[in-house]
mmCIF file with all atom_site columns, C-alpha atoms in Angstrom:
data_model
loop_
_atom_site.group_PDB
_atom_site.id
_atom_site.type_symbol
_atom_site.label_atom_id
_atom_site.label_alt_id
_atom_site.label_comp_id
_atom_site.label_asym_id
_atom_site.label_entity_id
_atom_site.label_seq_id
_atom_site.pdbx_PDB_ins_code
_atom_site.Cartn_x
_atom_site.Cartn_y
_atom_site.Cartn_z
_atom_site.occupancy
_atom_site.B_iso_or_equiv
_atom_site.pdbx_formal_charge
_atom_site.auth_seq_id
_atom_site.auth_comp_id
_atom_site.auth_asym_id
_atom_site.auth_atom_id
_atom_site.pdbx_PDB_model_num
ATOM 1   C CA . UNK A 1 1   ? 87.271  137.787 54.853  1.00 0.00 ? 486 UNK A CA 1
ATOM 2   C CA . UNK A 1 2   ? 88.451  141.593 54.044  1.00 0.00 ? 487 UNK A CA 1
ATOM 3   C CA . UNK A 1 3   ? 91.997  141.672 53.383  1.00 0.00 ? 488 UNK A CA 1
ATOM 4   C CA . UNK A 1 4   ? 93.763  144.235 56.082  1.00 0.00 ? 489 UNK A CA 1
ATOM 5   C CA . UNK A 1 5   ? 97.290  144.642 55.435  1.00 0.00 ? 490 UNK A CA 1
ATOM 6   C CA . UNK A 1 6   ? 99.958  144.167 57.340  1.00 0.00 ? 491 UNK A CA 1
ATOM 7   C CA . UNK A 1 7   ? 101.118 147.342 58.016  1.00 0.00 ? 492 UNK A CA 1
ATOM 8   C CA . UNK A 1 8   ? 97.675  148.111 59.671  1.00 0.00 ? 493 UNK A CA 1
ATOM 9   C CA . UNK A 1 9   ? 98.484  145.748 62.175  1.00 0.00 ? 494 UNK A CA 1
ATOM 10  C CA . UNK A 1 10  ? 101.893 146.581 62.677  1.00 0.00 ? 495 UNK A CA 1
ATOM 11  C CA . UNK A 1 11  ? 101.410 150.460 63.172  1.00 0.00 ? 496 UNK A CA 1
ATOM 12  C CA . UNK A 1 12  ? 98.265  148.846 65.768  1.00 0.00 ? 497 UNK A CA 1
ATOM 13  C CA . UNK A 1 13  ? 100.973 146.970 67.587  1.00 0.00 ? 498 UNK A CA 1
ATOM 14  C CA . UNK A 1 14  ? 103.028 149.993 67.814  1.00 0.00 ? 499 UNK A CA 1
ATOM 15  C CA . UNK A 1 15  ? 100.427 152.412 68.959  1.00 0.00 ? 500 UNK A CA 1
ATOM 16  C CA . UNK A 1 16  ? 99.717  149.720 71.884  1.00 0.00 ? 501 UNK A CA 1
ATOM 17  C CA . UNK A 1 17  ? 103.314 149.459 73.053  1.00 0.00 ? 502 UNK A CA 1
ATOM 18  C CA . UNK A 1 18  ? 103.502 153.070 73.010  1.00 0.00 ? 503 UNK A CA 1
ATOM 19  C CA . UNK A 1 19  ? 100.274 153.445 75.023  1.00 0.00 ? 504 UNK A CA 1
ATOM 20  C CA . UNK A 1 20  ? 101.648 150.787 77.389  1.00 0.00 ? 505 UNK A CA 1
ATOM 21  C CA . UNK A 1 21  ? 104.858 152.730 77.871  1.00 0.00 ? 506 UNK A CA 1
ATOM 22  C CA . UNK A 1 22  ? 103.412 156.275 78.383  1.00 0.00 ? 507 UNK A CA 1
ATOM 23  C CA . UNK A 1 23  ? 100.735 154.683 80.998  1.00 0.00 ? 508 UNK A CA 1
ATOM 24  C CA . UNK A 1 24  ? 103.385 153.030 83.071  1.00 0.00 ? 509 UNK A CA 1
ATOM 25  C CA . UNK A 1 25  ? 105.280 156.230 83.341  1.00 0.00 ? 510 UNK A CA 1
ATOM 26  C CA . UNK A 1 26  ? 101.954 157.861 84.125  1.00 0.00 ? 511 UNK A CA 1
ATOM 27  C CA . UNK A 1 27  ? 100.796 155.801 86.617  1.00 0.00 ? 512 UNK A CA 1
ATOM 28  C CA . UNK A 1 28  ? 104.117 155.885 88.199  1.00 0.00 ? 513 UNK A CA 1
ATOM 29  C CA . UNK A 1 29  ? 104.717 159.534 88.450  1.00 0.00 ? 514 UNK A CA 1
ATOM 30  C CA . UNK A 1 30  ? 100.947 159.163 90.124  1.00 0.00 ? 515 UNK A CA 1
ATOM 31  C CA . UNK A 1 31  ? 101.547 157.190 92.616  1.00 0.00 ? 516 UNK A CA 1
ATOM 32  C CA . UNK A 1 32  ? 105.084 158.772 93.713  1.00 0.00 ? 517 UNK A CA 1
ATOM 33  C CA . UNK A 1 33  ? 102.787 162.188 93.994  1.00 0.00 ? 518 UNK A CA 1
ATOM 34  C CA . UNK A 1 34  ? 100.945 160.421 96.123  1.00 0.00 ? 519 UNK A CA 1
ATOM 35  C CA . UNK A 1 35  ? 103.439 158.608 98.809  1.00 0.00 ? 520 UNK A CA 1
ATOM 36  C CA . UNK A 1 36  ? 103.667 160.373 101.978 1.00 0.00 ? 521 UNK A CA 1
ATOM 37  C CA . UNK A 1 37  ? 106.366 161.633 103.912 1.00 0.00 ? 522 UNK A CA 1
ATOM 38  C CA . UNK A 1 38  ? 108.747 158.982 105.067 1.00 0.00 ? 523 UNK A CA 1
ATOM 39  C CA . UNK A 1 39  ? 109.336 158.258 108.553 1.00 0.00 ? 524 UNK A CA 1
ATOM 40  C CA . UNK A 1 40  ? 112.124 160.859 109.844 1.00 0.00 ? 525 UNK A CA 1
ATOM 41  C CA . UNK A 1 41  ? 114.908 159.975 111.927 1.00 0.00 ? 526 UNK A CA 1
ATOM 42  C CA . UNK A 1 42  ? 113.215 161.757 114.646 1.00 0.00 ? 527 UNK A CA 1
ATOM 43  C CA . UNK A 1 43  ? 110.547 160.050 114.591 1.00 0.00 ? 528 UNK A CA 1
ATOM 44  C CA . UNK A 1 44  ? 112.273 156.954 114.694 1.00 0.00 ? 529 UNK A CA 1
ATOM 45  C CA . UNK A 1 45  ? 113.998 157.557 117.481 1.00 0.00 ? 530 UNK A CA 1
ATOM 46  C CA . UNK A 1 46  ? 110.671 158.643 119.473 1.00 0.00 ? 531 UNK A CA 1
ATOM 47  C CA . UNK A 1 47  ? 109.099 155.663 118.161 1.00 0.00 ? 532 UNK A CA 1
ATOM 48  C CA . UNK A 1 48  ? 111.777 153.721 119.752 1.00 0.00 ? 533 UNK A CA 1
ATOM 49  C CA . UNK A 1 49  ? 112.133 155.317 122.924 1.00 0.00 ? 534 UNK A CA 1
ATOM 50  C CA . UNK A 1 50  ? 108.085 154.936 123.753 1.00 0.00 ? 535 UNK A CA 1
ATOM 51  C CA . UNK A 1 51  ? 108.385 151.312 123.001 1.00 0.00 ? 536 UNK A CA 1
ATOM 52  C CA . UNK A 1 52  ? 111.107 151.143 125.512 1.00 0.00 ? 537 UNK A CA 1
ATOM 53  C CA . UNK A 1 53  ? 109.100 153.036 128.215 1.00 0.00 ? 538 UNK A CA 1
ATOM 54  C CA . UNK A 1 54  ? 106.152 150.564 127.849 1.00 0.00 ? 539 UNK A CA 1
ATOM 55  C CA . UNK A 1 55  ? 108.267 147.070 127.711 1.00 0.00 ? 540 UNK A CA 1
ATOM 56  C CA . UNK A 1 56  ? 111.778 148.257 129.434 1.00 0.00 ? 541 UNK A CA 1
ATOM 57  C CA . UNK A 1 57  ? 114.552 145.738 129.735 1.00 0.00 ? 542 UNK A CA 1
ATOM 58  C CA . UNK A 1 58  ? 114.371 144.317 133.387 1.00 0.00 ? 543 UNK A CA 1
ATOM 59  C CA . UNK A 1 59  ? 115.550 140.328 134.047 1.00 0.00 ? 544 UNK A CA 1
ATOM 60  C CA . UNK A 1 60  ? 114.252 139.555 130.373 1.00 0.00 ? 545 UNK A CA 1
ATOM 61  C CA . UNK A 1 61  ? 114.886 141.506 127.445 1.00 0.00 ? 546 UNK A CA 1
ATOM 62  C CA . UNK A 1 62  ? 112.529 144.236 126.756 1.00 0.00 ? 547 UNK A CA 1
ATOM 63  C CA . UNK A 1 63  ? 110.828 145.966 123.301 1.00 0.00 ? 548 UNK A CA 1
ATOM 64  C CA . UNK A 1 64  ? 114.483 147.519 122.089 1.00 0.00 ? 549 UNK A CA 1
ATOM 65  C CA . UNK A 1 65  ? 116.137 144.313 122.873 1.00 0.00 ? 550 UNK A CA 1
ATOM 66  C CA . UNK A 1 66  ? 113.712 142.304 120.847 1.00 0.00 ? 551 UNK A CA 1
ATOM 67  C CA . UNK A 1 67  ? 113.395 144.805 117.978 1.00 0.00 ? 552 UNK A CA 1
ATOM 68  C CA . UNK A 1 68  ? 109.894 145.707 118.183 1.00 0.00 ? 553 UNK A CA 1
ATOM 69  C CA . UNK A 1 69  ? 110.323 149.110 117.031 1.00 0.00 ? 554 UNK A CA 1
ATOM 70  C CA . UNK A 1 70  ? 112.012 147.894 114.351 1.00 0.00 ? 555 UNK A CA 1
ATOM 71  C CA . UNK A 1 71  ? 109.051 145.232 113.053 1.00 0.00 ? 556 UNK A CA 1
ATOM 72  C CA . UNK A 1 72  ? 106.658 148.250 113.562 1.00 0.00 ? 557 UNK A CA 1
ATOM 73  C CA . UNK A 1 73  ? 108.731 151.017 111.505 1.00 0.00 ? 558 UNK A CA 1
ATOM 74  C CA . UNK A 1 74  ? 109.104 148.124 108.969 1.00 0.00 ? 559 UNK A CA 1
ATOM 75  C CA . UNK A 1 75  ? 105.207 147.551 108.537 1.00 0.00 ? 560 UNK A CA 1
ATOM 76  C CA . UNK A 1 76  ? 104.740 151.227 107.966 1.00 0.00 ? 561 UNK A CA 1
ATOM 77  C CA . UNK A 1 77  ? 106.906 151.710 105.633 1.00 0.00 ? 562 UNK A CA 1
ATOM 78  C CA . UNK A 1 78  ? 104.021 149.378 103.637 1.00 0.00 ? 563 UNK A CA 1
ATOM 79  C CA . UNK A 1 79  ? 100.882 150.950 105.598 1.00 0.00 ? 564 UNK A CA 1
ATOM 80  C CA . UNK A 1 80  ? 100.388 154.240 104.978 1.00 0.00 ? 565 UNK A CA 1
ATOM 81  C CA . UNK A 1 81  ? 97.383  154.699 107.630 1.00 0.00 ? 566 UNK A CA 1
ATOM 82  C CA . UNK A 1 82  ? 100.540 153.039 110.295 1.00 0.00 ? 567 UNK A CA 1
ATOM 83  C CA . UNK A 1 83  ? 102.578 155.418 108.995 1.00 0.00 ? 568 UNK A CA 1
ATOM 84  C CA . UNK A 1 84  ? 100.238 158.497 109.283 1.00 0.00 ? 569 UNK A CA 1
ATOM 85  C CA . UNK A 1 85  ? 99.617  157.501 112.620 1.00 0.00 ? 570 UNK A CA 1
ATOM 86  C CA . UNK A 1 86  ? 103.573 156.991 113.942 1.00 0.00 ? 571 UNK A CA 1
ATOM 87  C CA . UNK A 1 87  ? 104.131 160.520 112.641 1.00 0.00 ? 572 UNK A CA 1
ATOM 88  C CA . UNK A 1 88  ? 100.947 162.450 114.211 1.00 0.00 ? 573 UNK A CA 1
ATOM 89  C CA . UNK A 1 89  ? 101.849 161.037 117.639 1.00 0.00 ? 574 UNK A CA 1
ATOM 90  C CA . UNK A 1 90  ? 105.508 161.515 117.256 1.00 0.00 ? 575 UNK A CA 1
ATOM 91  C CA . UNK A 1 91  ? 104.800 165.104 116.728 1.00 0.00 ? 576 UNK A CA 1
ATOM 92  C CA . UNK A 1 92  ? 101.946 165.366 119.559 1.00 0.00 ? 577 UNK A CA 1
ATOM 93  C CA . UNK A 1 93  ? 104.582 164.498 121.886 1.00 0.00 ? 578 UNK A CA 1
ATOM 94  C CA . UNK A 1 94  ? 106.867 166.841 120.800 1.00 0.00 ? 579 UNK A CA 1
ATOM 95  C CA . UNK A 1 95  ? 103.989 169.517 120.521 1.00 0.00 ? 580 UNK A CA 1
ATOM 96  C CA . UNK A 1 96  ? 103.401 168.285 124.595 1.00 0.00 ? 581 UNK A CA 1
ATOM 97  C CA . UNK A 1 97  ? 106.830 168.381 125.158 1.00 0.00 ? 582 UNK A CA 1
ATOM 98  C CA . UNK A 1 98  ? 107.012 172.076 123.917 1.00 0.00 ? 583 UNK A CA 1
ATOM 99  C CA . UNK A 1 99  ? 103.988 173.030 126.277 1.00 0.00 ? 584 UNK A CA 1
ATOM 100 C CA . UNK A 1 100 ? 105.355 171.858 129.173 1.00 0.00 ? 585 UNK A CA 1
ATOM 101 C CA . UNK A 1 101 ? 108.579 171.923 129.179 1.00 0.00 ? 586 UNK A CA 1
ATOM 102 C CA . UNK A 1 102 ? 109.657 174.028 126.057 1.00 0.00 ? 587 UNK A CA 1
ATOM 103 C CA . UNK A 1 103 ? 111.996 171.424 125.006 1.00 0.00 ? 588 UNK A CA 1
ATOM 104 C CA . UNK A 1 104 ? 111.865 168.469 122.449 1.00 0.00 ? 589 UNK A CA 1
ATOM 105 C CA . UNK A 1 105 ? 110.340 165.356 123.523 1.00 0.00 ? 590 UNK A CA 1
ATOM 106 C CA . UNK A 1 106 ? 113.924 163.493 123.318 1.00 0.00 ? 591 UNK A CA 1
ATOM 107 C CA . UNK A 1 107 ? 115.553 166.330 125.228 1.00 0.00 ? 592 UNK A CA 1
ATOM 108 C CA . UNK A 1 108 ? 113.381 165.207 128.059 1.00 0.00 ? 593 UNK A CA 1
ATOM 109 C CA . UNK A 1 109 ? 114.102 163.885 131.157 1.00 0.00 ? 594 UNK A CA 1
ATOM 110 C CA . UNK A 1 110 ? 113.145 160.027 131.328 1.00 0.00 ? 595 UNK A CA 1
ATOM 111 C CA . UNK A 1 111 ? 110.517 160.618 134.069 1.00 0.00 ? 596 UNK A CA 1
ATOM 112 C CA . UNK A 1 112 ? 108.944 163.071 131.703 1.00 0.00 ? 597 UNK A CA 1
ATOM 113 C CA . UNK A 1 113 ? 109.028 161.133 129.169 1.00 0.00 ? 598 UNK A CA 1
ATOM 114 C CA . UNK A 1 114 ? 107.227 158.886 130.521 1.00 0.00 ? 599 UNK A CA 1
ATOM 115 C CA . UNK A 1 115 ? 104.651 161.072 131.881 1.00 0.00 ? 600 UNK A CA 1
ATOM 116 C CA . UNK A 1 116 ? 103.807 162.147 128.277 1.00 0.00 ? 601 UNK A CA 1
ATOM 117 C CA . UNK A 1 117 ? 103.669 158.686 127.019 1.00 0.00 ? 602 UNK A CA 1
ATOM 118 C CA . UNK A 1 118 ? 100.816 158.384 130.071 1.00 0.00 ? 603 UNK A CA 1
ATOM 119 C CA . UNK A 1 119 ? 99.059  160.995 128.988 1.00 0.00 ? 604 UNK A CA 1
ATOM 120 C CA . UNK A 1 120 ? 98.639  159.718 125.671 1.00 0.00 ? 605 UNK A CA 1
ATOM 121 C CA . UNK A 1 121 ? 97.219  156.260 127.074 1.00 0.00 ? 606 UNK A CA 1
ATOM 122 C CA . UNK A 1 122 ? 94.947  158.298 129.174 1.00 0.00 ? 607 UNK A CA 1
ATOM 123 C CA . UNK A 1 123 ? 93.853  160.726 126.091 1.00 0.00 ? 608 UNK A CA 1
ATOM 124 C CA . UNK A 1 124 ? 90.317  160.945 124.774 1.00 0.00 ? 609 UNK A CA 1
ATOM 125 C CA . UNK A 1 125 ? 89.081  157.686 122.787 1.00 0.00 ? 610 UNK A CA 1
ATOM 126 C CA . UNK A 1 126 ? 89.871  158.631 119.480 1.00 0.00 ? 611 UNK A CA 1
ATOM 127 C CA . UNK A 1 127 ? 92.404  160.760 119.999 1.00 0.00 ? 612 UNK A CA 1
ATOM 128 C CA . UNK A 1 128 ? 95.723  160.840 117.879 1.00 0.00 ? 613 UNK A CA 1
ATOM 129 C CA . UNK A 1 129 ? 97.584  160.282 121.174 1.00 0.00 ? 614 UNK A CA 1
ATOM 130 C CA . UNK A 1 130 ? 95.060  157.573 122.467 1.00 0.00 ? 615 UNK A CA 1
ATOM 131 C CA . UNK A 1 131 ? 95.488  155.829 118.352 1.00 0.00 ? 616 UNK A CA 1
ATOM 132 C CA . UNK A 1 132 ? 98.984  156.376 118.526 1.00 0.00 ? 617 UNK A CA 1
ATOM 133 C CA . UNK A 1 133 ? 99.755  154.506 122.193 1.00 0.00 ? 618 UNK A CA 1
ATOM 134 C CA . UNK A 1 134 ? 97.013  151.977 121.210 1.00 0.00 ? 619 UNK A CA 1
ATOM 135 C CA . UNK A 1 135 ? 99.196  151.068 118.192 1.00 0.00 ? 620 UNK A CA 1
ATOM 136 C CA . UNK A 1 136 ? 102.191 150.821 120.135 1.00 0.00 ? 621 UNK A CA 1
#
């Protein structure tokens, strides 16, 4: 058995931890690169308000009441494809909303908001509006 001295195997040990420590902070200045944009408050709130259009409060509570938006903003915060999605229709409606009506889609009036919302059900297959109201 060769004799390999101790300080070999301590200087080993150290070179691991070090390694360790340097590819931890690596990997984690990676992946925060690599998040995407959060959700915006915007966003949120258009989220919200097309969830109310398609399950309104009427004699039983509807999508707001039952925090629906909420569960869905929740899972993509974790799903980055859910997340990418939210945001491209969010800003499709506001890109609509500018068209037509040169206005924000939350500056709208509630029957147009609702027509936009339609449009995006009746959108190509595909789409980012049809993906978008299909996730809804």
């Amino acid at each position: 058995m060769p004799n390999i001295p101790r300080r070999f195997f301590l200087k080993l040990g150290v070179s691991f931890a070090a390694l360790g420590i340097l590819g931890g902070f690596l990997s984690r200045r990676w992946l925060v690169g690599r998040v995407p944009d959060p959700i915006t408050p915007t966003e949120i709130a258009i989220v919200s308000r097309c969830v109310d259009i398609l399950i309104p409060a009427d004699d039983s509570p509807g999508a707001l009441d039952l925090d629906v938006h909420k569960q869905l903003l929740s899972q993509a915060e974790h799903n980055a494809q859910l997340r990418d999605r939210l945001k491209q229709g969010c800003k499709w409606l506001d890109d609509q909303a500018q068209k037509r009506h040169a206005s924000h889609y939350l500056t709208l009036a509630p029957d147009d908001q609702v027509l936009l919302v339609a449009a995006a059900e009746q959108a190509e297959e595909g789409s980012v509006p049809q993906r978008f109201f299909t996730r809804l």
